[in-house]
Amino acid sequence: MPKLPKPPKPPSYSEVRGTVQDNVIWKSIFRPGSIYRKGYRDTSRDRALAAMNNVLYHLHPVKVKRHGLKLTYTYCLGGLSFFMFILLTITGIFLMFFYTPAAGAGAEIAYLNMRELSTTVTFGALVRNLHRWGAHAMVFLVFLHMARVFYHGAYKPPREFNWVVGVILLLLTLFLSFTGYLLPWDQLALWAVTVGTNIAGFSPVFGDQVSFVLLGGLEIGPETLLRWYVLHVLFVPFITVVFLAVHFWRIRKDGGISGPL
Amino acid sequence: MSDEVQMDQEVYDRLIGEGKSERIARAKAKAAAVRKSKIEEGATLGPKPAEEATKALEEFRSSRSGGGGVATKTAAPADGGGGGRLTPEERAARVSASLGNGGDSGSVGVPAASDHTHRLLALVPPAGIQQVQSKQQDKVYTWPHLLLVEFVALLAAGSLLLVASFFLDAPLGSLANVNEVPAINKAPWYFMGLQELLAYFHPAVAGITIVGAAVLLLMSLPYVDKNPSAKPENRKFANMAFTFFLAFWGILTIIGSFIRGAGYEWVWPWVQGLGFVL
């Protein structure tokens, strides 16, 4: 039997990595200092560059106070609230593919879509569950975040205005959750929203007008569903993102996280 | 420009011979050539003799006391014919004279004869300068320390939510029907405190007045609380008040969520079960 030539040795991991990292395209994507760039070393300079040359520099400075790293200082509540917001955006986009905000006698499409979501759509039930529980979690996390900030006195100068922005964000979170509550168009949604909007009708002076604008009519109906759908998927998230941007920016401008106590 | 200067070749060769580098040899040779040409022109090199400076000073003093009519009392010890140094007053007078002020002028640094309304220098009061206090703080790098903590928190929360979503299904009741009021009729849990308040007050009071006041109070909190300290021991009242605030809403929410049944009647959950859907 003739002796076969030895097969070439497969390239090692570091060789592959070097080849992948050492080309024009890779270098154009990852800026100097990126931890994915060739030649990243765990030095003070590269650690600073990793933060400075990253889109996250909008959120985080190069260095943070050491006490802020302790889990029991922030419990990551603000960050997790934001994470829930991102997660709800992603799952929400998925749900939008399978949902039509239409209701009315003989055309109960919204409710039908909800049924299909839990029965026929692949991963439909799981994503809907994620969206629902994530929404409750976000409301709860925002409440806890507010309490944490209060007990640390983190709203004191120079952070007064950021607390106000935070209260607005809390209200926006509640409104986001509440507008989403109607969309399944089941008995639970309809009557929970009825209770809520009845209260809005008692606003001083403009009570009837507020109620009419919210409902798109004199009582909850298909117009309300469409209206709240648009508020839920477009209008309120947009406003929330604007306030989130200001909120995060102000954290840095006001000197980072508060404390230590 | 330095290329136009001719080198003194003799000096250059000597320095190269001594082992100096070419750069230094060239520079020194050029300097020697310049010096030589100046001596040929009759200039005196080296520091100016001290007598010249003293003479100029004497001239300046005599012209000043003659022109201004003010007897200059030289504060400096008058040793060796006039001290040899300008007193501060003399220096100021010489500056203003050279600027053409002819004595004293209101503004410093502005020639009297000019129309300039701007000057280059201004006195800045201390209050106008931003006080920058950079305190030494114990800091760590965001990458990797903070980002790793955040990533772990994100994974933990994400996986917890995923597991919960895998096992617990979101509720979906029967089709909405405006004509069929359900026996248990409740708002979402975060509004249950509000709904519980409605059981005691008129909606205009509970829904609008109390809630509006609570929101306004929350927003104005940093402007109301003037206590500069963030330490818990220094803000017992604030902490107590806020804890009462939270407890107030918490208790209302729990009552509304769990201890209210059909027709929003007070029923214990172990009697009729939880009338609560998340």
XYZ file of C-alpha atoms in Angstrom:
539
model
C 0.000 0.000 0.000
C 1.496 3.321 -1.045
C 2.222 5.665 1.762
C -0.208 8.533 1.692
C 1.150 11.997 2.305
C 0.323 13.355 5.724
C -2.744 15.574 5.659
C -1.940 19.211 6.362
C -2.228 20.175 9.995
C -5.391 22.134 10.667
C -4.606 25.706 11.644
C -4.605 26.407 15.359
C -7.191 28.612 17.018
C -4.806 31.507 17.413
C -3.798 31.273 13.736
C -7.421 31.423 12.627
C -8.115 34.279 14.982
C -5.075 36.171 13.739
C -6.160 35.774 10.119
C -9.723 36.811 10.822
C -8.708 39.846 12.850
C -5.889 41.027 10.626
C -7.773 42.330 7.625
C -9.269 45.558 6.396
C -12.911 44.671 7.010
C -12.416 43.522 10.590
C -10.345 46.568 11.427
C -12.956 48.862 9.904
C -15.668 47.381 12.145
C -13.825 47.284 15.444
C -12.250 50.562 16.445
C -8.824 50.794 18.106
C -9.073 49.532 21.666
C -11.963 47.185 20.949
C -11.536 43.927 22.785
C -12.188 42.106 19.482
C -9.336 43.839 17.691
C -5.992 42.189 17.186
C -3.481 43.146 19.815
C -5.896 43.930 22.638
C -3.981 43.629 25.859
C -5.317 43.812 29.377
C -3.599 47.108 30.157
C -4.927 50.351 31.590
C -4.631 51.984 28.180
C -6.601 49.318 26.360
C -9.221 49.124 29.096
C -9.765 52.857 28.803
C -9.929 52.659 25.005
C -12.373 49.764 25.180
C -14.844 52.047 26.914
C -13.929 55.241 25.079
C -14.062 53.897 21.530
C -17.329 52.057 22.083
C -20.915 53.070 21.480
C -21.448 52.317 25.167
C -19.414 55.458 25.909
C -22.773 57.187 25.619
C -23.862 55.239 28.686
C -20.712 54.589 30.653
C -17.588 56.614 31.372
C -14.143 55.039 31.228
C -14.060 54.622 34.976
C -16.791 54.188 37.559
C -16.825 54.466 41.324
C -15.862 51.216 42.913
C -18.720 51.195 45.424
C -21.215 51.282 42.537
C -20.084 47.827 41.458
C -21.366 46.279 44.637
C -24.542 44.440 43.711
C -26.252 45.483 46.928
C -25.843 49.172 46.112
C -27.985 49.378 42.968
C -29.190 45.795 42.592
C -28.881 46.652 38.890
C -32.497 47.847 39.061
C -32.238 50.697 36.576
C -30.182 48.639 34.156
C -32.592 45.727 34.393
C -35.555 48.036 33.793
C -33.853 49.121 30.591
C -33.088 45.517 29.714
C -36.787 44.714 30.114
C -37.594 47.633 27.822
C -35.266 46.203 25.146
C -36.673 42.706 25.620
C -40.236 44.018 25.356
C -39.336 45.866 22.164
C -37.929 42.700 20.590
C -40.778 40.408 21.675
C -43.265 43.136 20.792
C -41.987 43.341 17.221
C -42.402 39.560 16.956
C -45.983 39.785 18.234
C -46.818 42.558 15.772
C -46.286 40.125 12.891
C -49.232 38.064 14.079
C -51.627 40.656 15.407
C -54.198 42.946 13.797
C -55.886 45.525 16.017
C -59.360 44.944 14.614
C -62.489 44.139 16.556
C -66.234 44.448 16.143
C -69.189 42.184 15.456
C -68.277 39.527 12.902
C -64.650 40.728 12.645
C -63.041 39.818 15.940
C -59.609 39.517 14.326
C -57.587 40.714 17.320
C -58.977 38.079 19.637
C -58.669 35.419 16.931
C -54.995 36.393 16.481
C -54.459 35.992 20.214
C -55.893 32.465 20.055
C -53.712 31.586 17.071
C -50.689 33.010 18.826
C -51.027 30.489 21.631
C -51.976 27.552 19.405
C -50.555 27.658 15.878
C -47.745 30.225 15.765
C -44.300 28.716 16.382
C -42.998 30.028 19.701
C -46.038 32.296 19.755
C -47.126 31.332 23.251
C -43.586 31.594 24.623
C -42.987 35.026 23.142
C -46.356 36.261 24.337
C -45.576 34.985 27.829
C -42.183 36.710 27.719
C -43.875 39.933 26.693
C -46.523 39.725 29.409
C -44.272 38.721 32.293
C -41.567 41.070 31.089
C -44.045 43.942 31.182
C -45.060 43.165 34.756
C -41.390 42.763 35.673
C -40.528 46.117 34.140
C -43.232 47.948 36.096
C -42.095 46.272 39.290
C -38.400 46.929 38.604
C -39.077 50.597 37.910
C -40.922 50.875 41.241
C -38.031 49.206 43.045
C -35.517 51.409 41.231
C -37.367 54.493 42.423
C -37.388 53.233 46.015
C -33.674 52.416 45.845
C -32.866 55.875 44.520
C -34.919 57.470 47.272
C -33.316 55.545 50.129
C -29.853 56.427 48.846
C -30.803 60.103 48.651
C -29.649 59.950 45.046
C -32.166 62.599 43.974
C -30.286 65.319 45.868
C -28.320 68.016 44.039
C -27.105 67.856 41.349
C -29.478 65.033 40.452
C -32.839 66.734 41.170
C -33.935 66.983 37.577
C -33.026 63.413 36.764
C -35.398 62.307 39.522
C -38.166 64.298 37.809
C -37.306 62.615 34.497
C -37.431 59.314 36.367
C -40.942 60.007 37.697
C -42.049 60.831 34.146
C -40.520 57.545 32.991
C -42.429 55.707 35.718
C -45.687 57.215 34.462
C -44.744 56.369 30.868
C -43.993 52.784 31.924
C -47.411 52.506 33.554
C -49.065 53.968 30.469
C -47.148 51.591 28.179
C -48.257 48.645 30.258
C -51.832 49.853 30.526
C -52.230 50.471 26.764
C -50.914 46.975 26.129
C -53.407 45.544 28.574
C -56.337 46.151 26.210
C -54.831 44.521 23.124
C -55.785 40.845 23.770
C -59.385 42.066 23.593
C -60.709 39.537 26.076
C -63.040 40.143 29.018
C -60.088 40.690 31.363
C -58.635 43.415 29.134
C -61.906 45.140 28.379
C -63.077 45.491 31.960
C -59.707 46.321 33.475
C -59.381 49.141 30.982
C -62.962 50.229 31.643
C -62.131 50.678 35.317
C -59.037 52.705 34.444
C -60.578 54.970 31.830
C -63.638 55.669 33.982
C -61.290 57.324 36.463
C -59.727 59.467 33.731
C -63.255 60.651 32.928
C -63.362 62.358 36.308
C -60.501 64.710 35.468
C -61.474 68.245 36.417
C -62.954 70.474 33.701
C -61.965 68.351 30.708
C -63.070 64.965 32.040
C -65.396 64.145 29.162
C -62.907 65.295 26.555
C -60.052 63.272 28.110
C -62.256 60.221 28.163
C -63.347 60.766 24.553
C -59.774 61.175 23.315
C -58.596 58.069 25.168
C -61.453 55.894 24.001
C -61.915 57.304 20.520
C -65.621 57.469 21.289
C -68.059 57.475 24.150
C -67.272 53.933 25.257
C -64.641 51.278 24.640
C -64.966 49.817 21.157
C -62.984 48.898 18.052
C -61.774 52.492 17.724
C -60.314 52.313 21.213
C -58.434 49.150 20.281
C -56.854 50.734 17.219
C -56.026 53.899 19.145
C -54.398 52.073 22.025
C -52.522 49.813 19.640
C -50.895 52.806 17.970
C -50.160 54.372 21.355
C -48.695 51.104 22.615
C -46.437 50.171 19.697
C -45.408 53.590 18.429
C -46.253 56.730 20.315
C -45.477 55.900 23.934
C -42.308 53.897 23.145
C -41.044 56.845 21.125
C -41.633 59.298 23.960
C -40.107 56.823 26.394
C -36.939 56.484 24.330
C -36.522 60.262 24.321
C -36.832 60.440 28.090
C -34.584 57.400 28.522
C -31.890 59.142 26.502
C -32.092 62.232 28.702
C -32.194 60.085 31.837
C -29.029 58.153 30.944
C -27.216 61.225 29.689
C -27.966 63.111 32.877
C -26.580 60.303 35.029
C -23.179 60.895 33.451
C -23.454 64.664 33.391
C -24.421 64.754 37.061
C -21.260 62.929 38.031
C -22.182 59.297 37.663
C -23.819 57.139 40.244
C -24.494 58.706 43.647
C -22.709 57.903 46.847
C -20.930 56.327 48.557
C -23.206 56.914 51.516
C 17.416 80.297 5.929
C 20.172 78.642 7.852
C 21.259 77.069 4.582
C 22.243 80.488 3.273
C 24.790 80.905 6.012
C 28.205 79.854 4.872
C 30.072 77.359 6.987
C 33.539 78.016 8.319
C 35.254 75.063 6.693
C 38.311 75.201 8.974
C 36.273 74.966 12.116
C 34.146 72.223 10.588
C 37.147 70.073 9.663
C 38.705 70.583 13.094
C 35.530 69.534 14.901
C 35.060 66.495 12.689
C 38.655 65.603 13.403
C 37.930 65.835 17.118
C 35.214 63.241 16.661
C 32.188 65.518 16.993
C 29.048 64.503 15.133
C 28.419 66.034 11.748
C 25.332 67.893 12.942
C 27.126 69.632 15.809
C 30.173 70.380 13.697
C 28.043 72.011 11.007
C 26.172 74.164 13.537
C 29.299 75.309 15.269
C 31.024 76.038 11.980
C 28.108 78.196 10.872
C 28.128 80.071 14.192
C 31.848 80.697 13.776
C 31.313 82.066 10.278
C 28.592 84.449 11.499
C 30.785 85.638 14.370
C 33.670 86.274 11.997
C 31.549 88.293 9.572
C 30.192 90.427 12.421
C 33.684 91.204 13.699
C 34.612 92.243 10.193
C 31.665 94.654 10.177
C 32.985 96.161 13.402
C 30.350 94.985 15.842
C 31.304 94.192 19.404
C 30.338 90.773 20.515
C 29.478 89.376 23.878
C 27.389 90.879 26.643
C 27.008 94.646 26.582
C 29.248 96.425 29.051
C 27.563 97.419 32.307
C 28.382 101.097 31.848
C 26.088 101.323 28.842
C 23.076 100.077 30.795
C 23.803 102.410 33.688
C 24.092 105.318 31.300
C 20.718 104.514 29.694
C 19.140 104.350 33.129
C 20.595 107.701 34.089
C 19.274 109.225 30.903
C 15.815 107.799 31.512
C 15.722 109.103 35.067
C 16.828 112.550 34.173
C 14.371 112.775 31.281
C 11.534 111.613 33.511
C 12.175 113.967 36.377
C 12.716 116.788 33.871
C 9.573 116.126 31.847
C 7.081 115.149 34.499
C 8.281 117.612 37.073
C 8.041 115.013 39.765
C 11.100 114.423 41.832
C 11.728 110.732 41.620
C 12.594 109.372 44.948
C 14.480 106.253 44.189
C 13.517 103.724 46.725
C 16.381 101.476 45.817
C 19.610 102.009 47.705
C 21.469 104.623 45.741
C 24.811 102.908 45.618
C 27.155 103.172 42.689
C 25.355 105.965 40.912
C 21.661 105.310 40.696
C 21.347 101.740 41.856
C 21.410 100.190 38.393
C 17.879 98.826 38.676
C 14.451 100.239 37.963
C 12.083 100.652 40.866
C 8.559 99.293 40.253
C 7.188 102.830 39.759
C 9.843 103.604 37.231
C 9.166 100.403 35.405
C 5.453 101.192 35.180
C 6.227 104.710 33.988
C 8.546 103.384 31.316
C 5.922 100.930 30.092
C 3.259 103.598 29.865
C 5.703 105.979 28.194
C 6.585 103.412 25.558
C 2.874 102.766 24.964
C 2.398 106.482 24.414
C 0.244 107.197 27.430
C 2.371 110.090 28.527
C 1.949 109.452 32.178
C -1.097 107.955 33.782
C -4.090 106.619 31.950
C -7.300 105.004 33.156
C -6.829 101.752 31.422
C -3.815 99.608 31.518
C -2.479 98.392 28.248
C -4.466 100.693 25.943
C -2.476 103.311 24.088
C -4.015 106.710 24.852
C -3.944 107.892 21.268
C -5.614 104.846 19.805
C -9.288 104.242 19.121
C -9.102 100.697 20.353
C -11.966 99.743 22.569
C -10.668 96.249 23.234
C -7.705 95.083 25.149
C -6.117 91.770 25.478
C -6.107 91.414 29.209
C -8.802 91.808 31.815
C -9.084 91.295 35.496
C -11.410 88.413 36.309
C -13.060 88.430 39.709
C -12.557 85.182 41.592
C -16.306 84.532 41.505
C -16.172 84.436 37.723
C -13.879 81.449 37.676
C -15.523 78.065 37.896
C -14.359 76.268 40.976
C -13.272 72.821 39.931
C -12.873 70.458 42.797
C -11.525 67.181 41.630
C -11.623 64.820 44.504
C -9.552 61.705 44.468
C -12.024 58.845 44.163
C -11.764 55.114 44.278
C -12.575 54.174 40.699
C -12.273 51.107 38.528
C -12.400 50.544 34.799
C -15.860 50.175 33.291
C -14.473 47.437 31.087
C -14.190 44.778 32.375
C -15.491 45.365 35.902
C -18.876 47.063 35.431
C -19.747 45.541 32.062
C -19.195 42.010 33.361
C -21.488 42.630 36.353
C -24.119 44.070 34.042
C -23.820 41.171 31.651
C -24.272 38.623 34.421
C -27.292 40.520 35.787
C -28.771 40.629 32.312
C -28.275 36.897 31.771
C -29.734 36.066 35.178
C -32.824 38.231 34.691
C -33.274 37.017 31.121
C -33.056 33.355 32.006
C -35.376 33.782 34.995
C -37.949 35.386 32.730
C -37.493 32.691 30.080
C -38.045 29.896 32.605
C -41.119 31.669 34.004
C -42.507 32.149 30.494
C -41.914 28.497 29.705
C -43.979 27.250 32.637
C -46.544 30.003 33.222
C -48.983 30.941 30.499
C -50.287 34.465 30.147
C -54.038 34.585 30.808
C -56.519 34.911 27.969
C -60.183 35.172 28.894
C -63.218 34.878 26.714
C -63.922 37.369 23.954
C -64.555 40.938 25.107
C -68.231 41.644 25.557
C -69.412 45.100 26.530
C -72.780 43.775 27.699
C -71.447 41.157 30.078
C -69.857 42.624 33.210
C -67.649 39.994 34.879
C -68.246 39.228 38.558
C -64.690 40.115 39.466
C -63.771 43.314 37.727
C -60.269 44.596 38.464
C -57.663 46.866 36.945
C -54.039 45.750 36.384
C -52.197 45.193 39.658
C -50.274 48.490 39.564
C -53.603 50.340 39.514
C -55.193 48.245 42.273
C -54.177 50.733 44.954
C -56.080 53.326 42.982
C -59.103 51.076 42.550
C -59.088 50.327 46.259
C -59.113 54.082 46.974
C -62.171 54.341 44.731
C -63.994 52.059 47.140
C -63.702 54.777 49.802
C -63.817 58.087 47.895
C -65.591 59.690 44.998
C -63.586 59.169 41.774
C -62.876 62.895 41.487
C -61.146 62.707 44.863
C -59.501 59.282 44.701
C -58.699 59.086 41.007
C -57.680 62.625 40.283
C -56.963 64.632 43.421
C -55.067 62.094 45.509
C -53.180 60.616 42.551
C -52.393 64.026 41.114
C -51.117 65.214 44.474
C -49.012 62.081 44.872
C -47.391 62.515 41.451
C -46.732 66.215 42.029
C -45.269 65.456 45.430
C -42.977 62.828 43.945
C -41.763 65.196 41.229
C -41.156 68.100 43.602
C -39.444 65.885 46.162
C -35.843 66.926 45.379
C -36.838 70.583 45.644
C -38.780 70.115 48.878
C -36.168 68.008 50.628
C -33.444 70.561 51.410
C -31.432 68.260 53.631
C -28.038 67.992 51.931
C -27.032 64.746 53.599
C -27.626 61.376 51.969
C -26.737 59.354 55.039
C -29.673 57.352 56.449
C -28.932 58.497 60.004
C -29.353 62.142 58.961
C -32.653 61.722 57.155
C -34.794 59.651 59.420
C -37.886 61.725 58.769
C -37.566 61.538 54.971
C -37.004 57.785 55.062
C -39.908 57.287 57.430
C -42.252 59.435 55.351
C -41.332 57.664 52.134
C -41.696 54.273 53.768
C -45.185 55.258 54.892
C -45.932 56.421 51.351
C -44.808 53.093 49.894
C -46.595 51.113 52.602
C -49.806 53.070 52.007
C -49.890 52.139 48.317
C -48.549 48.661 48.985
C -51.284 47.831 51.479
C -54.000 49.292 49.256
C -52.658 47.268 46.321
C -52.571 44.053 48.344
C -56.097 44.583 49.681
C -57.438 45.423 46.240
C -55.655 42.537 44.559
C -56.220 39.707 47.008
C -58.975 40.565 49.503
C -61.604 41.772 47.067
C -63.896 39.329 45.337
C -67.092 39.360 43.321
C -68.776 42.761 43.249
C -65.617 44.169 44.849
C -66.765 42.834 48.244
C -64.281 42.200 51.051
C -63.651 38.444 51.014
C -60.751 36.537 52.518
C -58.726 34.702 49.879
C -58.935 31.403 51.850
C -62.726 31.582 51.716
C -63.410 32.293 48.070
C -59.966 31.994 46.517
C -57.796 34.675 44.931
C -59.826 36.988 42.777
C -56.665 38.051 41.016
C -55.330 37.607 37.504
C -51.929 38.978 36.581
